[in-house]
CSV table of C-alpha atoms in Angstrom, one decimal:
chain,number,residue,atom,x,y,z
A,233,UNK,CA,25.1,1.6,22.6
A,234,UNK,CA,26.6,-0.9,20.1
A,235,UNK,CA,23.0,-3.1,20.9
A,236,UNK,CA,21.2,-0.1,19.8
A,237,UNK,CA,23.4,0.9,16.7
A,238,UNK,CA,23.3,-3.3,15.6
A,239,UNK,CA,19.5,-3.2,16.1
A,240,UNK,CA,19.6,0.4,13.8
A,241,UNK,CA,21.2,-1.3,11.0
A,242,UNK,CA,18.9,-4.7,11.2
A,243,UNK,CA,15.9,-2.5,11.0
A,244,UNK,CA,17.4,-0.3,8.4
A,245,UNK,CA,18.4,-3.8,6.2
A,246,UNK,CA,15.1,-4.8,6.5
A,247,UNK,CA,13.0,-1.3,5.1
A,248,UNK,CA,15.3,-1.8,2.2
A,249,UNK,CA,14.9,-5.6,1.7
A,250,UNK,CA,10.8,-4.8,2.1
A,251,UNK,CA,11.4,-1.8,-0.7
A,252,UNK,CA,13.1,-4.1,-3.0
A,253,UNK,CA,10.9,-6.9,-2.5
A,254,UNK,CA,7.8,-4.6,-3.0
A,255,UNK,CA,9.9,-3.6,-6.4
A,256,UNK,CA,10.1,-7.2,-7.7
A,257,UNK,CA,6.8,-8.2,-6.4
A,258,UNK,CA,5.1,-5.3,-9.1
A,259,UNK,CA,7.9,-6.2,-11.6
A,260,UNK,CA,6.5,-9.7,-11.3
A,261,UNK,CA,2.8,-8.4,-11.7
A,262,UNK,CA,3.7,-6.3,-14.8
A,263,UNK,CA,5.3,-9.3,-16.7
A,264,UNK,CA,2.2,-12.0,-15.6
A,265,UNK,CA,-0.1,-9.5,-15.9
A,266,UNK,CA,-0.3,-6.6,-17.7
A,267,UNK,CA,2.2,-7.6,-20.1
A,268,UNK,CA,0.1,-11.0,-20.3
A,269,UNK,CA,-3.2,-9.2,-21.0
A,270,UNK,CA,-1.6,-6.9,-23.4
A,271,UNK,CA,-0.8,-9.9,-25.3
A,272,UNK,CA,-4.0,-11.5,-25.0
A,273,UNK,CA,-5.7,-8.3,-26.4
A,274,UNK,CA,-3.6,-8.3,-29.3
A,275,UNK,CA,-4.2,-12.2,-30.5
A,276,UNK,CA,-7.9,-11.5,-29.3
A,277,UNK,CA,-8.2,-8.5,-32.1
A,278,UNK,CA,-6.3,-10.5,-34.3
A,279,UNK,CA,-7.8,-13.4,-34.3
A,280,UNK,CA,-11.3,-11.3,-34.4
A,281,UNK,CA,-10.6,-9.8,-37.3
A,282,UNK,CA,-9.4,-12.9,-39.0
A,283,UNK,CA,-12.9,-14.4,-38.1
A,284,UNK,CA,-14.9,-11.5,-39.4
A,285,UNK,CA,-13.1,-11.7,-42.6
A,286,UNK,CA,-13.9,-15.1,-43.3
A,287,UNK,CA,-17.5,-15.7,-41.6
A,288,UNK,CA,-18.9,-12.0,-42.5
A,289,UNK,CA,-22.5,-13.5,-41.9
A,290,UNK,CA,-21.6,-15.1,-38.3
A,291,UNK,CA,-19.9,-12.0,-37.1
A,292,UNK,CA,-22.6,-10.4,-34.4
A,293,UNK,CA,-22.3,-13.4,-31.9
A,294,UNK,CA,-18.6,-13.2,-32.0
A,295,UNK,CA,-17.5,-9.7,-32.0
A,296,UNK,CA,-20.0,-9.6,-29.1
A,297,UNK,CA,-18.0,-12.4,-27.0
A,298,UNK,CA,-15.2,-10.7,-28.0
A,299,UNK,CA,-15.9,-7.1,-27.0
A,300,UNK,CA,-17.0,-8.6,-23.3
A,301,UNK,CA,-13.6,-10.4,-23.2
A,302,UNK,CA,-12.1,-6.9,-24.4
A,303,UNK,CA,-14.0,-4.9,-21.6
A,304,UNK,CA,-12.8,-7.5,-18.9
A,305,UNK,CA,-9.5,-7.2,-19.7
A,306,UNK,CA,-8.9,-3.9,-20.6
A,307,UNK,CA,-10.8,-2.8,-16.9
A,308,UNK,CA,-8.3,-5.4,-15.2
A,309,UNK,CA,-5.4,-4.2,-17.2
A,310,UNK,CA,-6.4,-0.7,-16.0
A,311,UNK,CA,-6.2,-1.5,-12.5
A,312,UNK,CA,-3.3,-3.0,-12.5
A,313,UNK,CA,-1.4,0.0,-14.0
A,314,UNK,CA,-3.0,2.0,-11.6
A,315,UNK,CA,-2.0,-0.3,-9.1
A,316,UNK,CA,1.6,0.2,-10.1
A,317,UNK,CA,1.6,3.9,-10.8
A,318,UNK,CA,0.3,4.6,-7.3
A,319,UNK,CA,3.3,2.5,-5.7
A,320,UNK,CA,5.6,4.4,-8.4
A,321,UNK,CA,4.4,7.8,-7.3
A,322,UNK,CA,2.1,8.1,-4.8
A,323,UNK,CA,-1.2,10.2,-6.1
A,324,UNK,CA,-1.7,13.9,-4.0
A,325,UNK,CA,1.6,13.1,-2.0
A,326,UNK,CA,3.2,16.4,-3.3
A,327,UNK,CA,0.5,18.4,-2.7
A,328,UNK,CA,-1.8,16.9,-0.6
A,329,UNK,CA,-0.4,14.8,1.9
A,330,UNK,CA,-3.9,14.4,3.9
A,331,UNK,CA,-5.5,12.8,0.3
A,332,UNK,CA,-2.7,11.1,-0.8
A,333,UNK,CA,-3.0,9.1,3.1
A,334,UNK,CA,-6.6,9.0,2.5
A,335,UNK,CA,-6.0,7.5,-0.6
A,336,UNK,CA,-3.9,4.9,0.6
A,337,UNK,CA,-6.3,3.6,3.3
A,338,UNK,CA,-9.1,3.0,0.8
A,339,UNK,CA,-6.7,1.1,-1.5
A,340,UNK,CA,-5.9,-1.1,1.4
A,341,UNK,CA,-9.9,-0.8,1.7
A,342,UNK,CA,-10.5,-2.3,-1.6
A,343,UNK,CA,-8.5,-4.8,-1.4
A,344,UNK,CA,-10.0,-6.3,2.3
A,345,UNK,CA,-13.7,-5.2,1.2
A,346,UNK,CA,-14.8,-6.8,4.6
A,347,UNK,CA,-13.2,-4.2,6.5
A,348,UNK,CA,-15.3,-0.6,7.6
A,349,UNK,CA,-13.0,2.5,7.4
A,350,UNK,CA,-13.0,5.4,9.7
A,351,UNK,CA,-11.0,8.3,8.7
A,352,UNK,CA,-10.1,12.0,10.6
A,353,UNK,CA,-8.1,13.9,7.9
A,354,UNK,CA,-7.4,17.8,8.4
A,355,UNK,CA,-9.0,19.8,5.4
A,356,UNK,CA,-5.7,22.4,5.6
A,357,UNK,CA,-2.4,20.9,5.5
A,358,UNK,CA,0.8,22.4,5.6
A,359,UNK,CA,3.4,21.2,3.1
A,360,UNK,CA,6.1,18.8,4.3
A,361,UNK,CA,9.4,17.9,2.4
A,362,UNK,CA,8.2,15.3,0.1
A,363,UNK,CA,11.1,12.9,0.9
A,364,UNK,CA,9.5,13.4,4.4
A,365,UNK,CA,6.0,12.3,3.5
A,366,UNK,CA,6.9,9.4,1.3
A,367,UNK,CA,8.9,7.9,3.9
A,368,UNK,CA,5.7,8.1,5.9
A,369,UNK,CA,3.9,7.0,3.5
A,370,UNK,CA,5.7,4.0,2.8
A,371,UNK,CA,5.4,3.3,6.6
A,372,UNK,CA,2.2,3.2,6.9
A,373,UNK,CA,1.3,1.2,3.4
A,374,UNK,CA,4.2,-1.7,5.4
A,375,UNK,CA,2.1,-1.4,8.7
A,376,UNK,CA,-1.3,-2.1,6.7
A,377,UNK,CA,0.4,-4.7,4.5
A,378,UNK,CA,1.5,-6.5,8.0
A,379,UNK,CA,-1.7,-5.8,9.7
A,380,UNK,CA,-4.2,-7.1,7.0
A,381,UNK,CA,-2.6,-10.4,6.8
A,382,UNK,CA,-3.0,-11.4,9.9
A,383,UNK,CA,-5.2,-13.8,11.6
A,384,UNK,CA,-8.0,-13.3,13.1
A,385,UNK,CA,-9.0,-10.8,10.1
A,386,UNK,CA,-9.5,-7.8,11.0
A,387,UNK,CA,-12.7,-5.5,11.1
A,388,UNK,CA,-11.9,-2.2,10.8
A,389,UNK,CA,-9.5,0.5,10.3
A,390,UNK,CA,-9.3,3.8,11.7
A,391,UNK,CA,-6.6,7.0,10.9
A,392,UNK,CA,-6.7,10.2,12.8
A,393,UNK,CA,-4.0,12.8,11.2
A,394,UNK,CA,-3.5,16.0,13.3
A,395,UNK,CA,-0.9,18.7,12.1
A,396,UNK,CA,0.2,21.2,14.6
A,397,UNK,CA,2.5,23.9,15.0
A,398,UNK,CA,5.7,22.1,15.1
A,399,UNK,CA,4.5,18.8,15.1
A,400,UNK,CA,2.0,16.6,13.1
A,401,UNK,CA,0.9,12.7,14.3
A,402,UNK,CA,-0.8,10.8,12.4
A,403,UNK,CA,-2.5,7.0,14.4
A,404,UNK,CA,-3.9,4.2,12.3
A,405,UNK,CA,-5.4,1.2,14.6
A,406,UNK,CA,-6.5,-2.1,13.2
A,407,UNK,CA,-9.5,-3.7,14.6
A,408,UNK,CA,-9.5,-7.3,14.8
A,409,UNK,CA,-12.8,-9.8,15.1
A,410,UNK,CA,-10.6,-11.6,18.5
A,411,UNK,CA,-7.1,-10.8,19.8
A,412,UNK,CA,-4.4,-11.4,17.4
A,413,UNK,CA,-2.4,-14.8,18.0
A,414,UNK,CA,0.8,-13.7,17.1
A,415,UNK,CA,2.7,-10.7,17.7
A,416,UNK,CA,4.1,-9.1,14.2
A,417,UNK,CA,7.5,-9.0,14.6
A,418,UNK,CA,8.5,-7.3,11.9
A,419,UNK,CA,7.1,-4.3,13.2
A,420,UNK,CA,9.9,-4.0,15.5
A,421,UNK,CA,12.0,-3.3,13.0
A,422,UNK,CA,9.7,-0.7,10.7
A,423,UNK,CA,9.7,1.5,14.0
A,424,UNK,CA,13.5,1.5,14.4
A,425,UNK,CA,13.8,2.4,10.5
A,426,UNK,CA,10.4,4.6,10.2
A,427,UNK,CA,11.7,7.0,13.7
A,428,UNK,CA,15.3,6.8,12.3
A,429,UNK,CA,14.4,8.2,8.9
A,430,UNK,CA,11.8,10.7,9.9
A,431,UNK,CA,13.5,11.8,13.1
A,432,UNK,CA,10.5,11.4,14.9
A,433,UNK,CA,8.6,9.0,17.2
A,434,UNK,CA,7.4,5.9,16.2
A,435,UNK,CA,5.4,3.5,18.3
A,436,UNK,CA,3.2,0.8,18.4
A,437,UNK,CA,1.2,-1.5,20.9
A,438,UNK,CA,-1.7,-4.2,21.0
A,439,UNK,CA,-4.8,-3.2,23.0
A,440,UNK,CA,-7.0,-6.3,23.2
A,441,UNK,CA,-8.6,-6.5,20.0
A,442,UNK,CA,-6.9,-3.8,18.0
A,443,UNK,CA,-3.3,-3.1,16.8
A,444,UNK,CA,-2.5,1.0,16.7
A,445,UNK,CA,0.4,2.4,15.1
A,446,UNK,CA,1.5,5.6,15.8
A,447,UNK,CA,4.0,8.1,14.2
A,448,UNK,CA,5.3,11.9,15.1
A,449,UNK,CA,7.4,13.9,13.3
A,450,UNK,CA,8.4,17.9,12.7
């Protein structure tokens, strides 16, 4: 019993120390990135508007260089608010918990453009707590994050999410090109902390070439 309770607290320590670090990770992309790009874009438009006051015949060639340059970076500085709202506040998790998973697989998609997605989703859902579905959320954004980085890559993703009376399950597997090398370790401890803070069941298992997560909760 005292095993089990020490194990409960490492795996609880951990979700924490992932959250955080997932906090100061987007911190640290806000300050070199969009906060860099937003001051790129201002010295850009003023130093544009310094040129075209001063060369007013040479203007066309640079205000087209500098609209491209203004395109690029505004469409990266999009995504990477986007980026950050999303991990802020999940989109559709309030009211759409099926979308708001779909969602998050095709983020995870988009950044591993290599990898086919296979989805099941329910087209009625009932509502859960929303506590409830962020914490499973968050669960299955860390199992994708673990998953994705390792080596061999991996081929494919597949999510089947089933909602029944008293019960709804939701199974993500991982295909990988060979079998894994290494067992992910730190999955041991998102199972203890996922199944703890759901009060559900949490599992997961390697079967040859494919990782599969699963999780169950009322």
């Amino acid at each position: 019993m005292v095993l089990r309770w020490h194990r409960l607290q490492q795996a609880l320590r951990w979700w924490y120390r992932q959250h955080v670090l997932r906090l100061v990770d987007e911190a640290e992309a806000v300050r070199n990135g969009v906060l860099q790009d937003a001051f790129t874009l201002r010295r850009t438009l003023e130093l544009s508007s310094a040129q075209q006051a001063a060369v007013e015949l040479c203007s066309i060639p640079i205000a087209t260089a500098d609209g491209e340059f203004l395109l690029t970076t505004l469409e990266a500085l999009h995504h990477s608010l986007q980026r950050f709202s999303d991990f802020l506040s999940p989109p559709y998790l309030e009211d759409n918990f099926p979308l708001a998973i779909d969602h998050l697989l095709k983020s995870h998609q988009q950044q591993h453009l290599h990898v086919a997605l296979d989805l099941s989703m329910p087209e009625q859902w009932q509502p859960d707590a929303y506590e409830q579905s962020r914490i499973v959320w968050i669960a299955i954004d860390e199992f994708l994050r673990l998953a994705l980085t390792q080596r061999p890559s991996a081929r494919s993703i597949s999510a089947c999410l089933t909602q029944e009376t008293h019960a709804h399950r939701l199974v993500v597997k991982v295909l990988y090109s060979q079998r894994p090398h290494d067992e992910i370790v730190e999955l041991s401890h998102l199972r203890r902390s996922a199944q703890f803070l759901t009060a559900g069941t949490c599992a997961y298992h390697q079967e040859c070439e494919a990782l599969i997560w699963s999780m169950c909760w009322s």
